[in-house]
Amino acid sequence: MNLQQLQQLHTYLWTLPQASGDKRAQVLLYGSAPLLESMDDKVLEQIAHVAALPGLVGAAITMPDAHWGYGFPIGGVAAFDAEQGGIISAGGVGFDISCGIRCLRSNLDARDAAPYFNQLADRLFATIPAGVGEEGQINLNPKQLDQVLLGGAQWAVKQGYGDLADLDYVEENGCVSGAVPGNVSELAKKRQRGEMGTLGSGNHYLEVQVVERIYDNVTAQAFGLREGQLVISIHCGSRGLGHQIGTDYLIMLAKAASRLGIHLPDRELACAPIKSPEGQQYLGAMNAAINCALANRQILTHLTRGTFAEIYPQASLETLFDISHNTCKEEQHEVDGKTRWLHVHRKGATRAFAPGHPRLPTRYRDVGQPVIIGGSMGTGSYILAGTSTNQAFASCSHGAGRAMSRNQALKHWDGRTLINDLERQGILIRTRSMRGAAEEAPGAYKDVDQVAEVTEQAGLARRVAFLRPKVCIKG
DNA sequence: ATGTTC
């Protein structure tokens, strides 16, 4: 991205100057000059299009890890007011609805656990179904699947997958309201019946990591983190169901936009007013997919505990937090001194509630919401905490963010060589797809250290801990 | 992300 076309507001905040008579809302881009320079121009084009959508409140915003996505950029945040014709867009949520990360803290010390990492990697790989179309041990009938869509992680815990205590640390206590299984197509449901408790493919992973550095002792203590401790991060979403909902509703929302005469600067921005029948229908289906993803990560948590118990009989894994980064959520935000209910699209962006937020679990209320910036394969991840300085509708970066397309990555790297190199660095990868491994090469992603540092400097969140991967199960 | 072409 050429920075000449931007106006710098602060060291880590930029805007796109508007021509007079331009009716679109403001565009705000968070990031350092080097991060923005390395971004595709498409990010700017896409977020400028988002700023022109009806009912947008404040600014259309990109996070430091933004990159080119379908319609909306990944790393994009846009809030809409239903009362002012605000819209909902499937492209603003993302195809993998409620994709996110569950982080578990263990009572294990990495040094003690290390001699068994090879065995752990093999057992996790055997237990956690991963890969495109991969099905798990669970096969649900239509009625049971509807219960998943209504109950989320609460349903999973009732079935014996995990503990009630987990739910305190899952957004919305593991279940969002407003899910309407009837708004989800039979095809979407059929695709999901055998895919509960599976990881998926692409950038999804299950990683065993060691806490290598603590930045903030007080917050780390509240999060239950200490140096040398083993933690587990599970990155996955709503699998075939979410993807099929995305496909179904792109078509429906495009028709609605056309019927209602909404001008779309890009056909990928298909959307409908929140208050329209189509908008309401998508919301019901999207909320069902959120519950599906929350249930999925809950089941994977349970499977992970089972494998750890085989190898480390003394192991105890507690949920630190479960965070989604592809959602649209109705939340209260203060805008120009007034509190308003807004529909906040976060696509490739996580929520990051400030200290004191009433929707935070008591344990974290004083320090702010745990935020997870997941790194690329082999590079490390960060745990951060929400701050009161955040002015991006309590939103924050979600990962390293791609710097190179999958096709470009395939030309640069060979999967097997890459995995051998990582193994020499003490990182054990297990995957069924060498092609997938090449596409996920760390070099194809932005530098996660830079993303986390800039996220903190921009005031979006503050760093608490750095996690170094040891074992990684890839989809 | 994805029964990898939305």
CSV table of N, CA, C and O in Angstrom, one decimal, chain A residues 153-191:
chain,number,residue,atom,x,y,z
A,153,ALA,N,-21.7,-24.4,23.2
A,153,ALA,CA,-20.8,-25.1,24.1
A,153,ALA,C,-21.5,-25.6,25.3
A,153,ALA,O,-21.2,-26.6,25.9
A,154,GLN,N,-22.7,-25.0,25.6
A,154,GLN,CA,-23.5,-25.4,26.7
A,154,GLN,C,-24.1,-26.8,26.4
A,154,GLN,O,-24.1,-27.7,27.3
A,155,TRP,N,-24.5,-27.0,25.1
A,155,TRP,CA,-24.9,-28.3,24.7
A,155,TRP,C,-23.8,-29.3,24.9
A,155,TRP,O,-24.0,-30.4,25.4
A,156,ALA,N,-22.6,-29.0,24.4
A,156,ALA,CA,-21.5,-29.9,24.4
A,156,ALA,C,-21.2,-30.3,25.9
A,156,ALA,O,-20.9,-31.5,26.1
A,157,VAL,N,-21.2,-29.4,26.8
A,157,VAL,CA,-20.9,-29.7,28.2
A,157,VAL,C,-22.0,-30.7,28.8
A,157,VAL,O,-21.7,-31.6,29.4
A,158,LYS,N,-23.2,-30.4,28.4
A,158,LYS,CA,-24.3,-31.3,28.8
A,158,LYS,C,-24.1,-32.7,28.3
A,158,LYS,O,-24.5,-33.7,29.0
A,159,GLN,N,-23.5,-32.8,27.2
A,159,GLN,CA,-23.3,-34.2,26.6
A,159,GLN,C,-22.0,-34.8,27.2
A,159,GLN,O,-21.7,-35.9,26.8
A,160,GLY,N,-21.4,-34.1,28.1
A,160,GLY,CA,-20.2,-34.7,28.8
A,160,GLY,C,-18.9,-34.3,28.2
A,160,GLY,O,-17.8,-34.8,28.6
A,161,TYR,N,-18.9,-33.4,27.2
A,161,TYR,CA,-17.6,-32.9,26.6
A,161,TYR,C,-17.2,-31.7,27.4
A,161,TYR,O,-17.6,-30.5,27.2
A,162,GLY,N,-16.4,-31.9,28.4
A,162,GLY,CA,-15.8,-30.8,29.2
A,162,GLY,C,-16.6,-30.5,30.5
A,162,GLY,O,-17.5,-31.3,30.8
A,163,ASP,N,-16.2,-29.4,31.1
A,163,ASP,CA,-16.8,-29.1,32.4
A,163,ASP,C,-17.6,-27.8,32.4
A,163,ASP,O,-17.3,-26.9,31.5
A,164,LEU,N,-18.5,-27.7,33.3
A,164,LEU,CA,-19.3,-26.4,33.4
A,164,LEU,C,-18.4,-25.2,33.6
A,164,LEU,O,-18.7,-24.1,33.1
A,165,ALA,N,-17.3,-25.4,34.3
A,165,ALA,CA,-16.4,-24.3,34.6
A,165,ALA,C,-15.8,-23.7,33.3
A,165,ALA,O,-15.5,-22.5,33.2
A,166,ASP,N,-15.7,-24.5,32.2
A,166,ASP,CA,-15.2,-24.0,30.9
A,166,ASP,C,-16.1,-22.9,30.5
A,166,ASP,O,-15.6,-21.9,29.9
A,167,LEU,N,-17.4,-23.0,30.7
A,167,LEU,CA,-18.3,-22.0,30.1
A,167,LEU,C,-18.1,-20.6,30.6
A,167,LEU,O,-18.4,-19.7,29.8
A,168,ASP,N,-17.6,-20.5,31.8
A,168,ASP,CA,-17.4,-19.1,32.3
A,168,ASP,C,-16.4,-18.3,31.5
A,168,ASP,O,-16.4,-17.1,31.5
A,169,TYR,N,-15.6,-19.1,30.7
A,169,TYR,CA,-14.5,-18.4,30.0
A,169,TYR,C,-14.6,-18.5,28.5
A,169,TYR,O,-13.7,-18.4,27.7
A,170,VAL,N,-15.9,-18.8,28.1
A,170,VAL,CA,-16.2,-18.8,26.6
A,170,VAL,C,-17.1,-17.5,26.4
A,170,VAL,O,-18.0,-17.3,27.3
A,171,GLU,N,-16.8,-16.8,25.4
A,171,GLU,CA,-17.7,-15.6,25.1
A,171,GLU,C,-19.2,-16.0,25.2
A,171,GLU,O,-19.5,-17.1,24.7
A,172,GLU,N,-20.0,-15.1,25.7
A,172,GLU,CA,-21.4,-15.4,25.9
A,172,GLU,C,-21.7,-16.7,26.6
A,172,GLU,O,-22.8,-17.3,26.4
A,173,ASN,N,-20.8,-17.1,27.5
A,173,ASN,CA,-20.9,-18.3,28.3
A,173,ASN,C,-21.2,-19.5,27.4
A,173,ASN,O,-21.9,-20.5,27.8
A,174,GLY,N,-20.7,-19.5,26.2
A,174,GLY,CA,-20.8,-20.7,25.4
A,174,GLY,C,-22.0,-20.8,24.5
A,174,GLY,O,-22.1,-21.7,23.7
A,175,CYS,N,-22.9,-19.8,24.6
A,175,CYS,CA,-24.1,-19.9,23.8
A,175,CYS,C,-24.7,-18.5,23.5
A,175,CYS,O,-25.0,-17.8,24.4
A,176,VAL,N,-24.8,-18.2,22.2
A,176,VAL,CA,-25.4,-16.9,21.8
A,176,VAL,C,-26.9,-17.1,21.7
A,176,VAL,O,-27.4,-18.2,21.3
A,177,SER,N,-27.6,-16.0,22.0
A,177,SER,CA,-29.1,-16.1,21.7
A,177,SER,C,-29.4,-15.7,20.3
A,177,SER,O,-28.5,-15.2,19.6
A,178,GLY,N,-30.6,-15.9,19.9
A,178,GLY,CA,-30.9,-15.5,18.5
A,178,GLY,C,-30.6,-16.5,17.4
A,178,GLY,O,-30.7,-16.2,16.2
A,179,ALA,N,-30.2,-17.7,17.8
A,179,ALA,CA,-29.9,-18.7,16.8
A,179,ALA,C,-31.2,-19.3,16.3
A,179,ALA,O,-32.1,-19.6,17.1
A,180,VAL,N,-31.4,-19.4,15.0
A,180,VAL,CA,-32.6,-20.0,14.4
A,180,VAL,C,-32.2,-21.1,13.4
A,180,VAL,O,-31.9,-20.9,12.3
A,181,PRO,N,-32.2,-22.4,13.9
A,181,PRO,CA,-31.8,-23.5,13.1
A,181,PRO,C,-32.6,-23.6,11.8
A,181,PRO,O,-32.1,-24.1,10.8
A,182,GLY,N,-33.9,-23.2,11.9
A,182,GLY,CA,-34.7,-23.2,10.7
A,182,GLY,C,-34.2,-22.3,9.5
A,182,GLY,O,-34.6,-22.5,8.4
A,183,ASN,N,-33.4,-21.4,9.9
A,183,ASN,CA,-32.8,-20.5,8.8
A,183,ASN,C,-31.5,-21.1,8.2
A,183,ASN,O,-30.9,-20.5,7.3
A,184,VAL,N,-31.1,-22.3,8.7
A,184,VAL,CA,-29.9,-22.9,8.1
A,184,VAL,C,-30.4,-24.0,7.1
A,184,VAL,O,-31.3,-24.8,7.5
A,185,SER,N,-29.8,-24.0,5.9
A,185,SER,CA,-30.2,-24.9,4.9
A,185,SER,C,-30.0,-26.4,5.3
A,185,SER,O,-29.1,-26.7,6.1
A,186,GLU,N,-30.8,-27.3,4.7
A,186,GLU,CA,-30.6,-28.7,5.0
A,186,GLU,C,-29.2,-29.2,4.5
A,186,GLU,O,-28.5,-30.0,5.2
A,187,LEU,N,-28.7,-28.6,3.5
A,187,LEU,CA,-27.3,-28.9,3.0
A,187,LEU,C,-26.3,-28.6,4.0
A,187,LEU,O,-25.4,-29.3,4.3
A,188,ALA,N,-26.4,-27.3,4.6
A,188,ALA,CA,-25.4,-26.9,5.6
A,188,ALA,C,-25.4,-27.8,6.8
A,188,ALA,O,-24.4,-28.2,7.3
A,189,LYS,N,-26.6,-28.2,7.2
A,189,LYS,CA,-26.8,-29.1,8.4
A,189,LYS,C,-26.2,-30.5,8.0
A,189,LYS,O,-25.5,-31.1,8.9
A,190,LYS,N,-26.5,-31.0,6.8
A,190,LYS,CA,-26.0,-32.3,6.4
A,190,LYS,C,-24.5,-32.4,6.4
A,190,LYS,O,-23.9,-33.3,6.9
A,191,ARG,N,-23.9,-31.3,5.9
A,191,ARG,CA,-22.4,-31.2,5.9
A,191,ARG,C,-21.8,-31.3,7.3
A,191,ARG,O,-20.7,-31.7,7.4
